[in-house]
C-alpha positions as a Python dict, from the first residue, in 0.01 Angstrom:
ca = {
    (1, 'X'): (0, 0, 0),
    (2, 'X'): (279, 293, 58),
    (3, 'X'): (206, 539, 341),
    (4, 'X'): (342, 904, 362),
    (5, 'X'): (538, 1036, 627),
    (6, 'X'): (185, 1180, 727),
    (7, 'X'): (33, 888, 732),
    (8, 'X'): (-49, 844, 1103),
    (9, 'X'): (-125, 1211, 1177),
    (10, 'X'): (-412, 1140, 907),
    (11, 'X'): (-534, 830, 1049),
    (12, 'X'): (-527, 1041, 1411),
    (13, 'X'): (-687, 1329, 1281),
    (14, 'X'): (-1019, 1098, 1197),
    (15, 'X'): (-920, 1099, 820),
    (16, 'X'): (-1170, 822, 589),
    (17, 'X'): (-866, 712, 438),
    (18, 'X'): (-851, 535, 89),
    (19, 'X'): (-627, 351, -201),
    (20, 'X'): (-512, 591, -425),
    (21, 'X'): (-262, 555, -683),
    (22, 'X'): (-104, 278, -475),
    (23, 'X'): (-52, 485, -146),
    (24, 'X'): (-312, 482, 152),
    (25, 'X'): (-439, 875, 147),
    (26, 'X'): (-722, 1101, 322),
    (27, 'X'): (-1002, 1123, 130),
    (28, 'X'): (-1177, 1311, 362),
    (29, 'X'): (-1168, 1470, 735),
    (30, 'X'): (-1489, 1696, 784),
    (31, 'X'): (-1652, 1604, 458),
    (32, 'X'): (-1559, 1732, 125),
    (33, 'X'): (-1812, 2059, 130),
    (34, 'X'): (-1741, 2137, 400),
    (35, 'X'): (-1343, 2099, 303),
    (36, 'X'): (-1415, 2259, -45),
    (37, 'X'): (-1552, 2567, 94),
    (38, 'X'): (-1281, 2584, 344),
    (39, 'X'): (-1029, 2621, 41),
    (40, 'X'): (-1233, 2854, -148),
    (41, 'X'): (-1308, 3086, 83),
    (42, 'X'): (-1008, 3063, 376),
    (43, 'X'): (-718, 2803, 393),
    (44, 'X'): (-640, 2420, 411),
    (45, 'X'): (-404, 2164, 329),
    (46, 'X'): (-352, 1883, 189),
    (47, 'X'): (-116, 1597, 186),
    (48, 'X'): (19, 1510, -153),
    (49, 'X'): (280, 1365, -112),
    (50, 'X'): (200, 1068, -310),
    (51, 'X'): (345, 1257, -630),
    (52, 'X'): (655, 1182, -812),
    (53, 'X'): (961, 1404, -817),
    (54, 'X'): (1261, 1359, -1058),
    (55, 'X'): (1581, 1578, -1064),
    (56, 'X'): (1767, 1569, -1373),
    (57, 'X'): (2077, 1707, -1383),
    (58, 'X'): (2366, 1804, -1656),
    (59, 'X'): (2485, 1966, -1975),
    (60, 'X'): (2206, 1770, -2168),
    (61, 'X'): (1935, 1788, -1907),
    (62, 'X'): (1726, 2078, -2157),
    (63, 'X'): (1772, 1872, -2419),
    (64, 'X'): (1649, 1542, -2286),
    (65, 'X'): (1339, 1761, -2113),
    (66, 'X'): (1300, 1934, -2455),
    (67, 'X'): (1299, 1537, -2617),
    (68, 'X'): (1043, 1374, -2427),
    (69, 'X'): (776, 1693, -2351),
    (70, 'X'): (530, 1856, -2560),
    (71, 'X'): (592, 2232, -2407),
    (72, 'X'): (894, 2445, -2483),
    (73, 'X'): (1113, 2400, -2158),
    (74, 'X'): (1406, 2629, -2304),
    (75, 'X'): (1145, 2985, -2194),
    (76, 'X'): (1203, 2856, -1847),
    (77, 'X'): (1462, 3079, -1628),
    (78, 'X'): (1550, 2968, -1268),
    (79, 'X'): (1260, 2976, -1010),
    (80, 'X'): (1025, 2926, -1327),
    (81, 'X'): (782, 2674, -1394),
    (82, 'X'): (604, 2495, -1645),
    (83, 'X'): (291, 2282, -1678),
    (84, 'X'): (359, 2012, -1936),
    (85, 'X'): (257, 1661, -2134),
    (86, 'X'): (463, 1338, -2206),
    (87, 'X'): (333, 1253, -2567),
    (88, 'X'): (340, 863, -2606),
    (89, 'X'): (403, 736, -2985),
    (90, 'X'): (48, 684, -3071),
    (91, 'X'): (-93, 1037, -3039),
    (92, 'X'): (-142, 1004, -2640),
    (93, 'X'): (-18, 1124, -2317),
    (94, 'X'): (178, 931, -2088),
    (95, 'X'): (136, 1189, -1817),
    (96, 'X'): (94, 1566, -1739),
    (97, 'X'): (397, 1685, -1520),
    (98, 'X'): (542, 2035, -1404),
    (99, 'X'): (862, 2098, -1496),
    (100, 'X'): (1105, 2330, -1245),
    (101, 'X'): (1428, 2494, -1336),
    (102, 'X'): (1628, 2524, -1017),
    (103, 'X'): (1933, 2610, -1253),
    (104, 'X'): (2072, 2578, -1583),
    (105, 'X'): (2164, 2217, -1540),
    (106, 'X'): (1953, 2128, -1288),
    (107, 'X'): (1552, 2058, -1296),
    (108, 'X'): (1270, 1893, -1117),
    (109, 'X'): (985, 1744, -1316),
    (110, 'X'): (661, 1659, -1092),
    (111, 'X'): (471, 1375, -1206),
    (112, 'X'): (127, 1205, -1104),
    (113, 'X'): (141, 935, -824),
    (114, 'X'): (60, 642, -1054),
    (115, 'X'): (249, 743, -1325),
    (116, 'X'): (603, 728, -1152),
    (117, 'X'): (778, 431, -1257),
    (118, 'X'): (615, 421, -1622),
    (119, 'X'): (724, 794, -1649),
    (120, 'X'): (1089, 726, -1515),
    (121, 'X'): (1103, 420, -1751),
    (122, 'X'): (1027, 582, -2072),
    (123, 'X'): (1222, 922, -1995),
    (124, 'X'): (1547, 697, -1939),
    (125, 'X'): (1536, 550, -2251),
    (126, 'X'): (1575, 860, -2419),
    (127, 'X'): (1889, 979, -2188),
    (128, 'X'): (2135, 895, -2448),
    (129, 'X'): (2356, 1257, -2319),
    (130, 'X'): (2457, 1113, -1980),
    (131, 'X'): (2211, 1320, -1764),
    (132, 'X'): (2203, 1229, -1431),
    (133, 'X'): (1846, 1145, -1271),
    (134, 'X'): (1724, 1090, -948),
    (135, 'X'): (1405, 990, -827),
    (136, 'X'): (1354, 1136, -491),
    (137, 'X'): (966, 1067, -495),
    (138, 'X'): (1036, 820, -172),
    (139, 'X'): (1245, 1091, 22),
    (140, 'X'): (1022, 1387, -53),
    (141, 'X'): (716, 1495, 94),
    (142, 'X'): (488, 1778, -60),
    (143, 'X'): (189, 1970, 130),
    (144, 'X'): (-44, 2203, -45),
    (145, 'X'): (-132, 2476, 138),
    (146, 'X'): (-452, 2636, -52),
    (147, 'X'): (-696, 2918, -52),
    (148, 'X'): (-693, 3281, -98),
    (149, 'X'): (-582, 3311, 287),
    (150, 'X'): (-250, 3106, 237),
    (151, 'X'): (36, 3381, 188),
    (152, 'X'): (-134, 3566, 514),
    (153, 'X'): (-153, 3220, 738),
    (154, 'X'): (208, 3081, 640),
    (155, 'X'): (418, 3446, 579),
    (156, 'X'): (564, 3422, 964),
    (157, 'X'): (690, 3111, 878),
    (158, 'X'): (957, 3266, 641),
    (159, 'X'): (1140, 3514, 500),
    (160, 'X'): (1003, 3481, 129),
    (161, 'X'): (752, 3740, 17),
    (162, 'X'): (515, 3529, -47),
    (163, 'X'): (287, 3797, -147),
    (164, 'X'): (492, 3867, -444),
    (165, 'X'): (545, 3505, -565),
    (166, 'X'): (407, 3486, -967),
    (167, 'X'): (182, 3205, -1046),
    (168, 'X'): (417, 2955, -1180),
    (169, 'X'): (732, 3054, -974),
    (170, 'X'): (893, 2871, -723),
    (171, 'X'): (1171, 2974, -470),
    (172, 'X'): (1411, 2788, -240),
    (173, 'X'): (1486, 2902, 149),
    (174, 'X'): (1409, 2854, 542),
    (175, 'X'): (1046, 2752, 621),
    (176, 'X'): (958, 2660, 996),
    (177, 'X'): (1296, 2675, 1054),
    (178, 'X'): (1376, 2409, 819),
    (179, 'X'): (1641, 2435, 576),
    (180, 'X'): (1608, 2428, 186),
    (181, 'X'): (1228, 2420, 177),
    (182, 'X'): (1115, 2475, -203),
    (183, 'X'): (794, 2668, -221),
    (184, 'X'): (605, 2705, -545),
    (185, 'X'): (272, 2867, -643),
    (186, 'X'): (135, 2649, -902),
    (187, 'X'): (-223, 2561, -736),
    (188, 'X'): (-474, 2303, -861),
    (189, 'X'): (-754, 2459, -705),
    (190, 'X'): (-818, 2765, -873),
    (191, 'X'): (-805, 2889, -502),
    (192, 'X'): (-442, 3038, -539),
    (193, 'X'): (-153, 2923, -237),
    (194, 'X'): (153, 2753, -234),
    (195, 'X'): (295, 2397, -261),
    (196, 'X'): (584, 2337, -4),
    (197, 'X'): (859, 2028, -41),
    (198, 'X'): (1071, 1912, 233),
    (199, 'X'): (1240, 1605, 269),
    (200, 'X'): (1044, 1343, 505),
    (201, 'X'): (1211, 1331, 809),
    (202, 'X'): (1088, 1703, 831),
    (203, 'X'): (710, 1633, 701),
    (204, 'X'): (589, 1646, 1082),
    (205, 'X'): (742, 1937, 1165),
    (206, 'X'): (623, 2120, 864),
    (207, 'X'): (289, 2001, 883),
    (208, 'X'): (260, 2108, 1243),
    (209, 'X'): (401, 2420, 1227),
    (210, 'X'): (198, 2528, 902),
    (211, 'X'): (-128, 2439, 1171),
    (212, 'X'): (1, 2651, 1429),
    (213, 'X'): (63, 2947, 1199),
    (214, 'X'): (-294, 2881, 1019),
    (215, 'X'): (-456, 2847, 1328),
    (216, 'X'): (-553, 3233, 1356),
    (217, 'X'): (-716, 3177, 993),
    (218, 'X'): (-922, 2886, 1074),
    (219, 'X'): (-659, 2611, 877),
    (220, 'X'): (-812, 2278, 795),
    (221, 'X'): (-656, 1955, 707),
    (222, 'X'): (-790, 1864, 334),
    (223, 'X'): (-844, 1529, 148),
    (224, 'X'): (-809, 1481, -182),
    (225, 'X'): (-1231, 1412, -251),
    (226, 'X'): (-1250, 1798, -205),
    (227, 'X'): (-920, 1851, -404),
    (228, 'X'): (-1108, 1673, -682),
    (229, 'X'): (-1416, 1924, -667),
    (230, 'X'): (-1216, 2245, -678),
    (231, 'X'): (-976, 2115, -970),
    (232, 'X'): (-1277, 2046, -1155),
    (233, 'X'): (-1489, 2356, -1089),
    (234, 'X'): (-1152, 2522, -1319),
    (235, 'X'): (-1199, 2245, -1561),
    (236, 'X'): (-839, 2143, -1446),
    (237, 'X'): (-741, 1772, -1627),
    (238, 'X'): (-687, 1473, -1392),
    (239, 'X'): (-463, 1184, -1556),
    (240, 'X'): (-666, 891, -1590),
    (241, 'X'): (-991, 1054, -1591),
    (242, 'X'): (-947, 1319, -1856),
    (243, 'X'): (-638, 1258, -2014),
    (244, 'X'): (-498, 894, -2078),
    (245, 'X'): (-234, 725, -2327),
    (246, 'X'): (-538, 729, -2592),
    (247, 'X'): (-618, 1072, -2574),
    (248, 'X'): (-432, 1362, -2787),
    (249, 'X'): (-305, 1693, -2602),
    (250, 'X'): (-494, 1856, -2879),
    (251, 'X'): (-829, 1686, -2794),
    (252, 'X'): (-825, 1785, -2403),
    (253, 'X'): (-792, 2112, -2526),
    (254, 'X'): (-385, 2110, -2466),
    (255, 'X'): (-253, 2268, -2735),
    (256, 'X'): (-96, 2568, -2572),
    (257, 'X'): (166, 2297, -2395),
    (258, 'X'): (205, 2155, -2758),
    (259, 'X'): (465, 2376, -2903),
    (260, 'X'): (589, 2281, -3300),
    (261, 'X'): (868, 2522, -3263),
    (262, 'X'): (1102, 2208, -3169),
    (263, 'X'): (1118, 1829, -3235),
    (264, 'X'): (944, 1614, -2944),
    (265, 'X'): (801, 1264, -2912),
    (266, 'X'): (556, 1172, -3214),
    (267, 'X'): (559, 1594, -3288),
    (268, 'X'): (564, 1485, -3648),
    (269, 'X'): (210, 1336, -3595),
    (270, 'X'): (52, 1540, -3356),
    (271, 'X'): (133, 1894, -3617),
    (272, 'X'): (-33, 1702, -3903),
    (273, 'X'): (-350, 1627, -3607),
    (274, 'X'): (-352, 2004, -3614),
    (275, 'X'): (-325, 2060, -3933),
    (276, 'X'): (-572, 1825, -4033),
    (277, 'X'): (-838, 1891, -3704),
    (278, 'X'): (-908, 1687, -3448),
    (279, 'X'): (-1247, 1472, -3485),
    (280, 'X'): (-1301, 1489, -3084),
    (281, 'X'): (-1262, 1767, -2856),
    (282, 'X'): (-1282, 1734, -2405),
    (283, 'X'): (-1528, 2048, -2333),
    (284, 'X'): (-1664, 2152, -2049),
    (285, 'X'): (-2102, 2143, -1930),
    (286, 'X'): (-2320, 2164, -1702),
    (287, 'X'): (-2633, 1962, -1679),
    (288, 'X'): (-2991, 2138, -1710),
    (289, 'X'): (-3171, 1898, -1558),
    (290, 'X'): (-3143, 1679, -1239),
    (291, 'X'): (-2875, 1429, -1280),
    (292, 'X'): (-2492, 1416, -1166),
    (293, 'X'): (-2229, 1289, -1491),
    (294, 'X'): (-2006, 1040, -1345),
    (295, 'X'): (-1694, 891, -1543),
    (296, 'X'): (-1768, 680, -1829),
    (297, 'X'): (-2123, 778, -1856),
    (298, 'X'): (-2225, 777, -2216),
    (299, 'X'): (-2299, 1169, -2385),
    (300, 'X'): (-2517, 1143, -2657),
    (301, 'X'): (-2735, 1415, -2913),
    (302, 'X'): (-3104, 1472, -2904),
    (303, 'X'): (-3148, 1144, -3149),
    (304, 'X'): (-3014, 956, -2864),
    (305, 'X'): (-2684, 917, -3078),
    (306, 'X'): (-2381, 840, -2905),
    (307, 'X'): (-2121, 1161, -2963),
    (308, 'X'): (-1891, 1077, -2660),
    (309, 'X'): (-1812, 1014, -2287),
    (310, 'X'): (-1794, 1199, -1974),
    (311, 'X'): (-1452, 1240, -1804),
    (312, 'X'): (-1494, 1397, -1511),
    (313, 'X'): (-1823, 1477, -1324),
    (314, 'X'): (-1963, 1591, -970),
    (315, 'X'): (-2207, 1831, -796),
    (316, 'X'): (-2021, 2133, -778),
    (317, 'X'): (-2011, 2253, -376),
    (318, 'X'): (-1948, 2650, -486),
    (319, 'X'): (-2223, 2659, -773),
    (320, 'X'): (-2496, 2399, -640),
    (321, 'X'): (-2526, 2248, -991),
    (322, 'X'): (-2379, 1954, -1186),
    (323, 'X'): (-2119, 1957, -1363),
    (324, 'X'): (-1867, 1776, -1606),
    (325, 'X'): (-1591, 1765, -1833),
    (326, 'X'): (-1595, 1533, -2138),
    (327, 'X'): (-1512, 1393, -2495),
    (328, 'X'): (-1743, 1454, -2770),
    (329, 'X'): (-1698, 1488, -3168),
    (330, 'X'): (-1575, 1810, -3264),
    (331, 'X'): (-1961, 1913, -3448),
    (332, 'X'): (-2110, 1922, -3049),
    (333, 'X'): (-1832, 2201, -2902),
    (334, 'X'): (-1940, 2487, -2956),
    (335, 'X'): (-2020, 2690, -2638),
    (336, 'X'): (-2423, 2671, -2570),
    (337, 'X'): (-2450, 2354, -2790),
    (338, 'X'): (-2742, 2071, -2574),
    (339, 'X'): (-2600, 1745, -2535),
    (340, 'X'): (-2730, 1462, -2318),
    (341, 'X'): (-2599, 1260, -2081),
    (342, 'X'): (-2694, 892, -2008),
    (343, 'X'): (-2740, 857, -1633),
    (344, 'X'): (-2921, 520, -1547),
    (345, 'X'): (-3046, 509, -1941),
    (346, 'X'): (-3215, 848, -1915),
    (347, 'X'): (-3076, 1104, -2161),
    (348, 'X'): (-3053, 1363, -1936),
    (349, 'X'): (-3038, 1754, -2086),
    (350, 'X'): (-2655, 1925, -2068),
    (351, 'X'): (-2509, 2234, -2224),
    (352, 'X'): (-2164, 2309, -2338),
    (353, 'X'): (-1982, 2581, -2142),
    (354, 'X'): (-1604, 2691, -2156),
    (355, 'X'): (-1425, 2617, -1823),
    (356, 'X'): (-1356, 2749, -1554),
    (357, 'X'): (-1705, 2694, -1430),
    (358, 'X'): (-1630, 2848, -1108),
    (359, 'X'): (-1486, 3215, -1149),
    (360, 'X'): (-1309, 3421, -901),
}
């Protein structure tokens, strides 16, 4: 089990720490309502620092980025970033992954914990253009600073106007007084705020002085049971749950990262999938009557036919109701539609909605 540098201040802060993704992490401090609110209405943050970073660097660095993701990396300018898949060769994803242009040559690509070494492995083998990579997923450490009262609680911390930062933007600079601090506003909360990655041996001071800062706006620590809530309340996919190596990016609903403007991994295959329509589509519900989806949980019509599987589900903290993401055949997606979902063999009455469930 890997720890973060953070490891200890969690374990001292009264975290319920779990496995995840092969690292020990919070799962939760105060409990994850009270965490979730926290977010949606104020400020916390959490550790994630458990995520995979990869610079590639060189004359062929676009190219090999342009090779192995489904998104079109060359409308990327420096301090711009873009949400991305890794199509496999059999019409699946190997991971979703942000991709950062810090320059023309040079650019980070953020991938999920337990996807690190699989993702380095099968980018590699298509460097044939000499780019230099490095994983620095060991060396860096990432916070997540959340919540619609982030850019107040953290602005005396730097110089960057972090009022003015576009979603999707990163910059570089001094934070707490620590040298080359990257700062990005990509957000997987819905929540808005700002991600923040430092090298490890400064991960203590960061964290601490991001607490002192936040203190006058009521700052929390965060696990990730509460980071799982919010993503979901924007219908935000989670690898493993909602996308896997067996599902298309046109099934979850991905198709706006799935440019055909360029030649990608199995692009061939995946136009003719859109030409042709998709026979299973991830869509978003919410259950009508008493019963929380959990992953796996059969989905089925009003015959008691199976049409698909749940993803992702959970009682939603902001909107006191159920809901769930999941996979059903494309004749069941339309918004409104009544499905059912099996929870302990009861077919249990769901609608279809179009995410976000919880709107701003």
């Amino acid at each position: 089990m890997k720890n973060t540098a953070l490891t200890q201040v969690h374990i001292g802060l009264g975290a319920k720490m779990v496995p995840f993704a092969g690292y020990n992490m919070p799962v939760q401090y105060a409990g994850i309502n009270a965490e979730h609110e926290t977010v949606r209405k104020g400020v916390g943050v959490f550790d994630v620092s458990h995520m995979g970073e990869f610079i590639l660097k060189g004359d062929k660095a676009l190219d090999l980025i342009q090779r192995v993701t489904s998104n079109d990396a060359s409308k990327l300018y420096d301090g711009k970033v873009q949400y991305s898949c890794l199509p496999n060769k059999d019409g699946g994803i190997i991971d979703d992954l942000l991709v950062y242009r810090i320059d023309e040559q040079t650019y980070m690509l953020v991938v999920n914990a337990s996807n690190i070494e699989k993702d380095w492995n099968w980018i590699s083998q298509f460097n044939t253009g000499d780019v230099v990579m490095k994983d620095i997923s060991d060396r860096t450490s990432l916070l997540a600073v959340q919540g619609p009262k982030a850019a107040e609680a953290l602005q005396s911390l730097t110089d960057i106007d972090l009022g003015s930062m576009e979603y999707y933007s990163f910059k570089k600079g001094v934070f707490a007084g620590i040298d080359n601090v990257l700062v990005s506003a990509t957000g997987y909360t819905g929540a808005g705020g700002f991600e923040l990655y430092v090298d490890n041996e400064h991960a203590q001071a960061l964290w601490d002085a991001v607490f002192k800062a936040g203190e006058p706006f009521g700052i929390k620590p965060i696990g990730l049971g509460a980071r799982d809530t919010l993503r979901l309340e924007m219908g935000f996919c989670l690898y493993g749950n909602d996308i896997d190596d067996t599902t298309s990016p046109l099934e979850a609903g991905l198709g706006w990262v799935t440019k055909f403007n360029k030649e990608f991994t199995n692009s061939a295959a995946l136009a003719g999938q859109k030409a042709a329509g998709v026979k299973q589509k991830l869509v978003g519900f919410e259950m009508i009557d008493r019963g929380i989806p959990r992953h796996d949980y059969e989905i089925v019509d009003a015959e008691g036919n199976n049409i698909g599987k749940v993803t992702s589900g959970t009682q939603s903290p902001s909107l006191q109701k159920a809901i769930g993401l999941g996979y059903v055949k494309t004749g069941f997606t339309k918004e409104g539609t009544e499905i059912f979902v099996k929870i302990r063999d009861n077919a249990v009455k769901a609608k279809v909605v179009k995410p976000p469930f919880y709107k701003n």
